[in-house]
Structures are given as structure tokens and as C-alpha cells.
Amino acid sequence: MRGYEMETLSGGAVAHVQGECISFGPALSLSGARMHYERNAEIFGEGEPAQYVYRVLSGTVRAIRITSDGRRQILAFHLPGEIFGLELGANHSFSVEAVTDCELVLVRRSIVDRAAAENPAAAHAVVKLLASELSDARAHALVLGRKGASERVAAFLLQLAERGASNELNLSMSRADIADYLGLTIETVSRAFTAMERDHAIDLPSSRRVVVRNRAALAELEAA
Amino acid sequence: MRGYEMETLSGGAVAHVQGECISFGPALSLSGARMHYERNAEIFGEGEPAQYVYRVLSGTVRAIRITSDGRRQILAFHLPGEIFGLELGANHSFSVEAVTDCELVLVRRSIVDRAAAENPAAAHAVVKLLASELSDARAHALVLGRKGASERVAAFLLQLAERGASNELNLSMSRADIADYLGLTIETVSRAFTAMERDHAIDLPSSRRVVVRNRAALAELEAA
DNA sequence: CGGGCGATTGATTGCCTTCAAACGTGGTGG
DNA sequence: CCACCACGTTTGAAGGCAATCAATCGCCCG
């Protein structure tokens, strides 16, 4: 999912208002409405009609599912530039909430569907998007199924560092969000951070700020 | 992924040799070569060029990823009628092996790609397939991230019972496969089976045969 | 300065894994 | 046809890692 928007957004030949549309290929950008959501607001809920496709302009959102007894699993975080909310069924199969205050672009799903039906390039862009999300979901399954606590946290940090293309991370999400993404508890996540700092793999200037000091050490931890 | 092939395979208006093609919508079936693989054979490996798309005629296959230190995670099982191997990148991002001896149909990926580029219905079928796999992968992530051992096994059995549309299941996979799918060990899986039999939720006439006696009890276990 | 919330740290529990051994079944060779 | 072997499965006992329970810390905001 990551690389893709960069490519199409920068490669678009059609002039368009920056940020006010979603690109589905170099020759096709669908314009949409800009909306603001505040921290912890629900953007859409599981089971609701899937009426829009979204792109993050600023802020972070989380895609979540809740078990019948209340446990929460975060399926993905979406950062600026990323698209989410694409569904095939009539209804959303998960909920999305704002991790921080954020700006989103909304495009009617009917418009996206029509574009995909009429324009092969648009259809291909949708396929690309889904394939990328699928790949992410599978990588996530590997982490959840077969890795220990500190490996999970290391994988998470490396993933963020790649996405942000920087070793200095501003975590927009709480320990609780990280824990629910990694299938752990907040205490375990916290201990993993502390241990990594002790081992000089990262610095923790504050709880929301992480500096990756030794990416190789993190990668090794992740592999462990 | 499940419902889809049934729909298109039965709804196809075009007459075609049963089993020798892959349907991508009511009006489009791509013919392919039939191949046999024996138990535990590798169908394709992670990193190899993605040259074909596959459909299962008979038998079961497993999609797997291996961590650098050798732990194995099974991402999905594919049963007869299901399609797998669809990738967007040039190379496969996971391996697929035969769980049992099986018959597959192979269609050149270039043909699928071209069909999708030219025929909107075909493109839509591909999107549907990916969306369905994504949905499955996310459900799997919820299980791996937030459920206990017996809940995982219950979820697995219910999933198979739905796919097979029957309460009598012939497990084509070993305890090791189930364990690697659920992120557990073979011993834990075995104990979960035993406990479910003790609680009269299932019968175990043999280790590879499961009769779901009390689906509600299993569903409750799963939710727990 | 005080309150509240998120994060950290510590102590204990519990579930799953690990290690180990016995069991059963299917296949092979005598 | 039976004996034996191999492998997958089950069962048991012990250990380890993360969850839970609990308390303190630190920071942001009022």
C-alpha cells in the first residue's frame, strides 16, 4: 500500500487540487470531499454500509475488529497518503477510528466502482491496493502467529521506520493501540521498549518518541 | 474466496471442459493445464517468479511463510474449487505446498493479467477474489492476536464446517499443519481436540475425522 | 498546584510450550 | 498373514513467557 500512492500521486499528469482527491492511476484522480475527524472519533463502524473510500491527508487512523467478548484487535494503521475503506461487500467488515485528529478525503464508492468498471487502469490500481493490503495482512499474521513479544515490537518499529523513511519516529498511537495491534498487553509492550533501550537498540526521549539507534539489532530481534 | 467460485463456476453460461479452466466471471473462463502434485510437494516457493494462477481440483494445499529462524506459519489452506497464487508483484511472497496429493489447474498469469486489463468483468472477479482473501486474512489475524488455544481450534473447525457445508469433517491436514495455521503447538492442538470431545462438542472417530456434535458449544468456545 | 490519564515497574499467576514417553495405526517385509 | 517398524498423535510433567494484578511515576491540562 505504501509505495503506491507516492507513485500515482506524484506521477499524475492531470492537474488537480493537491490533497482533495484520490488517485487511481496516472490518468485518473477522483475528487472528493475533505473531512475532519477528531481523536478517537469513529470514521465508520463494522457492519455499516460501505459508502465511501478514504485517503488520509494528515493524522493516523486504526482499523479494528472487536471480539464478542470485548477484546480488540487492530488490523492496521493508516498514515498520510494511504487509502482505506475499500470493500467489496455492501457493508464494512471492520471499524475505523481516528488515532489522532485527522483530515481525510472521502470519495463515493459508487464513483470508484464505476471508474473501475470503465477504466482498466483504475481497476488495476484497485487490484494493486488490495494486493498490497493482503500482503501486509499476511505479514501481520506471521508476526501474530509465530513471534515473541519483543520480536513483535521490533517488527512494528521497523515497519514504521520504513514507512516514515526515518529513524526518528513520532508514535501517534498509545501503548494500548500498539498492544492491540501486536496481540500483546500494554505492560508487555512497555517492557519491550524498556529492554530495547537498555540494549541500546533504540532511544526513548519520551514515551511517544522513538529513535532507532541500531536498526541491525532491531532486525535481529525481529528475526529471533 | 469461498462462495465466489461456486457462483461463477455454476453460473457460467459458456460451456467448457469441467475442471480444465479457471472462471473469472460468468462470461469468461480461462483454460489451463492440469497438473498433479503429490503430498508435500512444493507447488511454488517464496521469491520465485509468479508465472501461474492456480485452482484446486482435488486435494488440499497450504500457503506458508517461514521465519528466518525456521518457524513456520501457515497463512491459509485452499480446498477444491478455490483459486490461489494470484500476485501483483513479479514474485511470489509465500510458498505453497500440497497437503495431500492433488490436482490443480494452472493458467498463465500473463493471460489472467491481459483478461483483467481488457475485460472489466474479469478485473472485477480478480478484485472480488483478493477482497475475499483479505477478509479471510483479517479474520485470521483476529484469531491469532486475541484468542486462546481452544478458541483458535474451535474457530478452525467451524471455518472448515462452513466451507464443507457439513458437520462431518475429514481433516486433510496433520496436527502439525493445524498448529502452524493457528500459531500453536501440536500438543496444544491435540489437547484442545481431546477437551472438546470430553465436553461433547465434537466426536473424534479417528484423529483425521471430526464430527461436530454441538455447533453452538463450539461457537461459544470460539467467542470465549 | 492538583487532578487525571497514560506509561512504567514490580510481583504473582496462569496458559501454553517444551521435554519426555507411551500409544495406535498404517505400511512394509518376512 | 503376521510381525515389526515408523510416524503421527496423545498424554503426562515441568518450565517459561506473557498476562494479570497492583502500585508508582510522570506528564499534560486545568
XYZ file of C-alpha atoms (C1' of nucleotides) in Angstrom:
508
model
C 0.000 0.000 0.000
C 2.732 2.396 0.863
C 4.780 2.917 -2.223
C 1.806 3.033 -4.457
C 0.182 6.329 -3.575
C 3.502 8.058 -3.799
C 3.900 6.819 -7.307
C 0.486 7.746 -8.581
C 0.222 10.956 -6.676
C 3.481 12.245 -7.983
C 3.140 10.747 -11.434
C -0.318 12.125 -12.118
C -0.357 14.063 -15.382
C -3.730 15.617 -14.664
C -3.546 18.812 -12.687
C -5.708 18.678 -9.609
C -6.106 20.360 -6.282
C -3.467 18.763 -4.110
C -4.961 16.572 -1.436
C -8.572 16.948 -2.475
C -8.773 13.769 -4.467
C -7.785 10.117 -4.583
C -5.609 8.961 -7.432
C -6.333 5.661 -9.122
C -3.626 5.624 -11.677
C -1.623 8.247 -13.529
C -4.569 9.291 -15.693
C -7.348 9.153 -13.164
C -7.940 11.074 -9.982
C -11.304 11.130 -8.319
C -12.094 14.254 -6.413
C -13.808 14.016 -3.105
C -14.850 15.875 -0.007
C -12.417 16.798 2.713
C -13.433 15.935 6.233
C -12.012 16.433 9.659
C -12.246 13.847 12.428
C -11.077 14.309 15.934
C -9.111 11.937 18.079
C -10.938 8.658 18.776
C -13.853 9.552 16.529
C -15.346 6.636 14.645
C -14.949 7.089 10.906
C -17.101 4.103 10.121
C -18.299 1.085 12.040
C -18.280 -2.620 11.332
C -21.491 -3.602 9.598
C -22.308 -0.135 8.309
C -22.913 0.369 4.571
C -19.611 0.935 2.786
C -20.366 4.225 1.064
C -17.004 5.875 0.786
C -13.362 5.223 0.101
C -10.935 7.282 2.162
C -7.485 8.708 1.882
C -5.522 10.057 4.824
C -4.293 13.615 4.393
C -2.989 14.083 7.893
C -3.097 12.134 11.119
C -3.381 8.389 11.726
C -6.338 6.019 11.738
C -6.724 2.467 13.026
C -8.741 -0.389 11.504
C -10.137 -2.581 14.267
C -12.218 -5.626 14.986
C -13.739 -6.478 18.333
C -14.437 -9.999 19.568
C -17.842 -10.744 21.009
C -16.385 -10.573 24.491
C -14.808 -7.202 24.008
C -11.187 -7.910 23.119
C -9.865 -5.597 20.472
C -7.548 -6.367 17.577
C -6.113 -3.570 15.489
C -5.747 -4.840 11.939
C -3.804 -1.923 10.522
C -2.743 1.659 11.000
C -3.087 4.041 8.077
C -0.765 7.006 7.745
C -0.932 10.093 5.497
C -1.130 9.205 1.825
C -2.695 5.817 2.398
C -6.101 4.721 1.190
C -8.556 2.664 3.223
C -12.197 1.676 3.346
C -12.197 -0.184 0.046
C -14.675 -3.046 0.440
C -16.341 -5.437 -1.869
C -19.388 -6.358 0.117
C -22.151 -3.885 0.787
C -21.014 -3.339 4.368
C -17.785 -2.665 6.159
C -16.264 -5.731 7.751
C -14.349 -3.737 10.348
C -14.383 -0.347 12.031
C -12.012 2.549 11.549
C -11.288 5.214 14.148
C -9.102 8.285 14.294
C -5.957 7.674 16.348
C -5.224 11.402 16.241
C -7.150 14.342 14.882
C -7.027 13.883 11.155
C -8.021 15.120 7.748
C -9.440 12.662 5.249
C -10.625 12.762 1.666
C -13.841 10.875 1.010
C -14.801 9.603 -2.425
C -18.171 7.981 -3.025
C -17.768 4.313 -3.506
C -20.168 4.291 -6.431
C -17.791 6.609 -8.268
C -14.840 4.368 -7.547
C -16.775 1.294 -8.614
C -17.834 2.931 -11.855
C -14.328 4.115 -12.593
C -13.013 0.618 -12.012
C -15.664 -0.861 -14.290
C -14.953 1.575 -17.120
C -11.259 2.206 -16.816
C -8.910 -0.775 -16.788
C -6.137 1.331 -15.291
C -8.374 2.258 -12.384
C -9.324 -1.377 -11.899
C -5.668 -2.255 -11.893
C -4.985 0.383 -9.264
C -7.690 -1.102 -7.061
C -6.198 -4.547 -7.501
C -2.781 -3.189 -6.598
C -4.163 -1.608 -3.483
C -5.895 -4.776 -2.365
C -2.882 -6.917 -3.135
C -0.739 -4.655 -1.044
C -3.147 -4.758 1.884
C -3.280 -8.513 1.562
C 0.463 -8.727 1.664
C 0.535 -6.571 4.791
C -2.162 -8.646 6.429
C -0.192 -11.814 5.782
C 2.981 -10.363 7.175
C 0.951 -9.391 10.210
C -0.374 -12.931 10.552
C 3.172 -14.254 10.612
C 4.062 -11.839 13.396
C 0.965 -12.677 15.424
C 1.239 -16.398 14.947
C 4.894 -17.084 15.385
C 6.764 -14.298 17.136
C 7.512 -13.478 20.741
C 6.788 -10.179 22.425
C 9.989 -8.301 21.746
C 10.123 -9.614 18.183
C 6.662 -8.215 17.596
C 7.574 -4.801 18.916
C 10.780 -4.775 16.882
C 8.825 -5.676 13.750
C 6.403 -2.879 14.475
C 9.133 -0.289 14.879
C 10.943 -1.386 11.746
C 7.708 -1.236 9.808
C 7.097 2.327 10.973
C 10.678 3.336 10.272
C 10.327 2.056 6.711
C 7.047 3.811 6.149
C 8.346 7.051 7.554
C 11.696 6.583 5.852
C 13.324 7.858 9.002
C 14.928 6.554 12.155
C 13.162 9.130 14.282
C 9.632 8.028 14.926
C 6.796 10.012 16.361
C 4.403 7.392 17.585
C 0.933 8.726 17.013
C -0.608 5.791 18.842
C -0.719 4.860 22.515
C 0.788 1.770 24.092
C -2.728 0.360 24.184
C -3.026 0.743 20.418
C 0.347 -0.865 19.859
C -0.586 -3.698 22.191
C -3.861 -4.324 20.387
C -2.076 -4.265 17.059
C 0.536 -6.768 18.200
C -1.713 -9.050 20.229
C 0.012 -8.154 23.498
C -0.750 -6.139 26.648
C 0.360 -2.591 27.326
C 2.666 -3.789 30.085
C 4.426 -6.220 27.798
C 4.855 -3.585 25.103
C 6.241 -1.177 27.651
C 8.727 -3.737 28.941
C 9.854 -4.494 25.399
C 10.548 -0.804 24.788
C 12.472 -0.545 28.011
C 14.532 -3.618 27.205
C 15.383 -2.288 23.754
C 16.518 0.976 25.216
C 18.650 -0.864 27.763
C 20.221 -2.791 24.892
C 20.922 0.450 23.004
C 18.774 -0.588 20.060
C 16.584 2.483 20.491
C 16.362 5.721 22.442
C 13.183 6.834 24.152
C 13.379 10.600 24.644
C 9.701 10.432 25.557
C 7.108 7.697 25.507
C 5.793 8.795 22.105
C 9.165 9.389 20.532
C 11.483 6.605 19.409
C 14.890 6.933 17.829
C 16.123 3.804 16.134
C 19.791 3.653 17.107
C 20.679 0.260 15.825
C 18.497 -0.998 13.063
C 20.521 -4.179 12.694
C 19.960 -5.042 16.335
C 16.243 -4.488 15.890
C 16.191 -6.599 12.760
C 17.971 -9.348 14.642
C 15.492 -9.097 17.472
C 12.677 -9.320 14.980
C 14.090 -12.419 13.371
C 14.734 -14.119 16.677
C -12.865 -16.609 -1.514
C -15.222 -19.482 -0.907
C -18.601 -18.515 -2.178
C -17.217 -16.936 -5.246
C -16.024 -19.864 -7.297
C -19.207 -21.729 -6.647
C -21.142 -18.843 -8.046
C -19.103 -18.358 -11.154
C -18.462 -21.999 -11.788
C -22.106 -22.904 -11.628
C -23.377 -19.742 -13.249
C -21.077 -19.887 -16.234
C -23.039 -19.709 -19.464
C -20.103 -20.772 -21.555
C -19.746 -24.482 -21.962
C -16.288 -25.684 -21.054
C -14.454 -28.803 -20.075
C -15.239 -29.272 -16.425
C -12.250 -28.597 -14.262
C -9.821 -27.668 -17.007
C -10.164 -23.930 -16.637
C -10.466 -21.086 -14.197
C -13.572 -18.931 -14.309
C -13.245 -15.197 -13.948
C -16.859 -14.239 -14.223
C -19.897 -15.709 -15.906
C -18.666 -14.820 -19.369
C -15.026 -15.624 -19.053
C -13.229 -18.834 -18.354
C -9.545 -19.224 -18.971
C -8.426 -22.676 -19.858
C -5.263 -24.055 -18.412
C -3.144 -27.089 -17.921
C -3.972 -29.789 -15.436
C -1.199 -30.851 -13.128
C -0.746 -33.417 -10.426
C 1.279 -32.810 -7.280
C 1.975 -35.342 -4.633
C 1.783 -34.953 -0.903
C 4.232 -32.357 0.467
C 5.409 -31.334 -2.978
C 6.202 -27.653 -3.356
C 3.911 -26.011 -5.881
C 5.835 -22.774 -5.803
C 8.314 -21.181 -3.448
C 8.578 -17.777 -1.856
C 10.581 -15.477 -4.084
C 10.040 -17.442 -7.263
C 8.586 -15.679 -10.320
C 4.797 -15.702 -10.149
C 4.029 -17.265 -13.506
C 0.750 -19.022 -12.913
C -2.569 -18.746 -11.183
C -3.912 -21.985 -9.751
C -7.215 -23.577 -8.992
C -7.627 -26.640 -6.807
C -9.463 -29.501 -8.458
C -8.895 -32.069 -5.748
C -6.867 -32.243 -2.587
C -5.701 -29.502 -0.257
C -2.794 -27.077 -0.401
C -1.230 -24.836 2.226
C 0.192 -21.332 1.808
C 3.138 -20.842 4.148
C 5.782 -18.423 5.252
C 8.892 -19.324 7.201
C 10.688 -17.039 9.626
C 14.422 -16.669 9.273
C 14.914 -18.994 12.233
C 12.736 -21.724 10.811
C 9.374 -21.261 12.457
C 6.530 -21.896 10.064
C 3.239 -20.057 9.758
C 0.504 -21.414 7.535
C -1.374 -18.465 6.073
C -4.227 -20.370 4.502
C -5.490 -23.737 3.345
C -7.063 -23.976 -0.084
C -9.684 -26.604 -0.794
C -11.181 -27.832 -4.084
C -12.727 -25.034 -6.103
C -10.546 -22.338 -4.622
C -8.083 -20.174 -6.519
C -4.632 -19.220 -5.264
C -1.328 -17.857 -6.443
C -2.675 -14.515 -7.633
C 0.084 -11.985 -7.018
C 0.729 -8.461 -8.044
C 4.472 -8.319 -7.742
C 6.740 -10.226 -10.063
C 7.500 -12.850 -7.429
C 5.562 -14.972 -5.016
C 5.573 -13.607 -1.478
C 4.929 -17.004 0.095
C 5.239 -20.690 -0.703
C 2.503 -23.182 -1.452
C 2.748 -26.920 -0.846
C 0.462 -29.877 -1.355
C -1.063 -31.071 1.911
C -2.359 -34.161 0.129
C -1.909 -35.464 -3.371
C -3.810 -33.032 -5.514
C -4.894 -31.977 -8.966
C -4.530 -28.338 -9.949
C -5.342 -26.217 -12.961
C -2.637 -23.757 -13.972
C -3.340 -20.656 -16.009
C -0.542 -18.417 -17.204
C -0.514 -15.242 -15.258
C 0.052 -13.174 -18.394
C -3.270 -14.444 -19.692
C -5.045 -13.539 -16.492
C -3.444 -10.116 -16.477
C -4.446 -9.454 -20.045
C -8.000 -10.622 -19.429
C -8.229 -8.321 -16.443
C -6.882 -5.406 -18.455
C -9.305 -5.928 -21.316
C -12.390 -7.238 -19.633
C -13.876 -5.227 -16.758
C -15.827 -8.236 -15.563
C -12.629 -10.215 -15.272
C -10.969 -7.378 -13.410
C -13.919 -7.298 -11.061
C -13.613 -11.008 -10.468
C -9.962 -10.568 -9.548
C -10.869 -7.777 -7.154
C -13.529 -9.953 -5.599
C -11.042 -12.741 -5.116
C -8.476 -10.501 -3.486
C -11.059 -8.832 -1.285
C -12.218 -12.202 -0.093
C -8.678 -13.332 0.688
C -8.089 -10.096 2.508
C -11.174 -10.619 4.585
C -10.019 -14.126 5.460
C -6.547 -12.885 6.346
C -8.007 -10.283 8.680
C -10.246 -12.777 10.391
C -7.169 -14.928 10.822
C -5.275 -12.009 12.365
C -8.037 -11.562 14.917
C -7.801 -15.226 15.860
C -4.016 -15.160 16.105
C -3.862 -11.916 18.008
C -6.611 -12.218 20.520
C -7.781 -15.777 21.067
C -6.747 -18.574 23.368
C -5.840 -22.088 22.276
C -9.232 -23.771 22.377
C -10.883 -20.738 20.815
C -8.485 -20.978 17.919
C -9.171 -24.638 17.359
C -12.924 -24.061 17.612
C -12.691 -21.258 15.067
C -10.726 -23.539 12.760
C -13.282 -26.344 12.955
C -16.221 -24.005 12.422
C -14.486 -22.497 9.424
C -13.972 -25.939 7.899
C -17.521 -26.982 8.683
C -18.804 -23.909 6.850
C -16.574 -24.468 3.865
C -17.522 -28.099 3.653
C -21.149 -27.349 4.458
C -21.149 -30.401 6.645
C -20.706 -31.375 10.264
C -18.558 -34.344 9.340
C -15.067 -33.211 8.604
C -12.264 -35.141 7.019
C -9.177 -33.283 8.086
C -6.756 -33.470 5.222
C -4.039 -31.833 7.304
C -1.933 -33.096 10.179
C -1.909 -31.713 13.715
C 1.356 -30.020 12.792
C -0.354 -28.184 9.941
C -3.227 -27.140 12.160
C -0.798 -25.967 14.824
C 1.187 -23.907 12.331
C -2.000 -22.400 10.987
C -3.234 -21.446 14.438
C 0.065 -20.351 15.934
C 0.113 -23.192 18.463
C 1.989 -26.446 19.034
C 0.796 -29.895 18.032
C 0.429 -30.844 21.682
C -1.808 -27.897 22.434
C -3.959 -28.624 19.397
C -4.252 -32.244 20.417
C -5.279 -31.300 23.940
C -7.896 -28.892 22.596
C -9.402 -31.678 20.493
C -9.446 -34.028 23.450
C -11.082 -31.421 25.667
C -13.773 -30.718 23.071
C -14.532 -34.384 22.793
C -14.746 -34.667 26.581
C -17.225 -31.761 26.542
C -19.301 -33.460 23.845
C -18.788 -30.603 21.395
C -17.227 -32.986 18.871
C -16.596 -36.671 18.259
C -13.241 -37.991 17.156
C -13.785 -41.363 15.469
C -10.186 -41.094 14.319
C -7.560 -38.417 14.505
C -8.324 -37.178 10.995
C -12.085 -37.359 11.334
C -14.141 -34.864 13.295
C -17.885 -34.837 13.792
C -19.259 -31.547 15.024
C -21.842 -32.607 17.600
C -22.697 -29.266 19.107
C -22.018 -26.341 16.882
C -23.381 -23.886 19.427
C -20.923 -25.109 22.034
C -18.092 -24.680 19.564
C -19.283 -21.205 18.641
C -19.369 -20.321 22.305
C -15.883 -21.675 22.776
C -14.727 -19.651 19.821
C -16.211 -16.443 21.205
C -14.803 -17.008 24.674
C -0.605 23.339 42.467
C -3.715 19.477 41.980
C -6.083 16.041 39.231
C -6.246 12.529 35.840
C -4.562 9.619 32.439
C -1.042 7.069 30.197
C 3.238 4.712 30.986
C 6.409 2.187 33.719
C 7.846 -1.098 37.094
C 7.211 -4.948 40.253
C 5.118 -9.438 41.991
C 2.424 -13.270 41.035
C -0.421 -16.217 38.300
C -1.698 -18.991 34.533
C -1.588 -20.774 29.995
C 0.946 -22.604 26.561
C 5.349 -24.566 25.357
C 8.839 -27.730 25.997
C 10.564 -32.066 27.123
C 9.550 -36.827 27.528
C 7.270 -41.108 26.992
C 3.582 -44.163 25.538
C 0.117 -45.242 22.235
C -2.017 -46.539 17.825
C -2.197 -47.120 13.122
C -0.781 -47.861 8.569
C 2.690 -49.758 5.697
C 6.374 -52.997 4.656
C 8.906 -57.038 4.573
C 9.487 -61.538 6.173
C -0.831 -63.443 7.283
C 1.607 -61.738 10.839
C 5.461 -59.181 12.928
C 7.677 -55.169 13.106
C 8.803 -50.522 12.242
C 7.946 -45.606 11.533
C 5.403 -41.772 12.072
C 1.715 -39.122 13.767
C -0.914 -38.498 17.818
C -1.941 -38.499 22.556
C -0.846 -37.945 27.315
C 1.952 -36.511 31.259
C 5.200 -33.470 33.946
C 7.898 -29.368 34.298
C 9.299 -24.870 32.887
C 8.948 -20.229 30.762
C 6.914 -16.265 28.911
C 3.418 -13.135 28.796
C -0.942 -11.864 31.311
C -2.802 -10.219 35.310
C -2.914 -7.711 39.479
C -1.103 -3.802 41.845
C 1.406 0.320 42.826
C 4.175 4.260 41.444
C 5.719 7.510 38.252
C 5.488 11.386 35.065
C 3.322 14.421 32.249
C -0.220 17.303 30.353
C -4.006 20.391 31.451
C -6.892 22.549 34.079
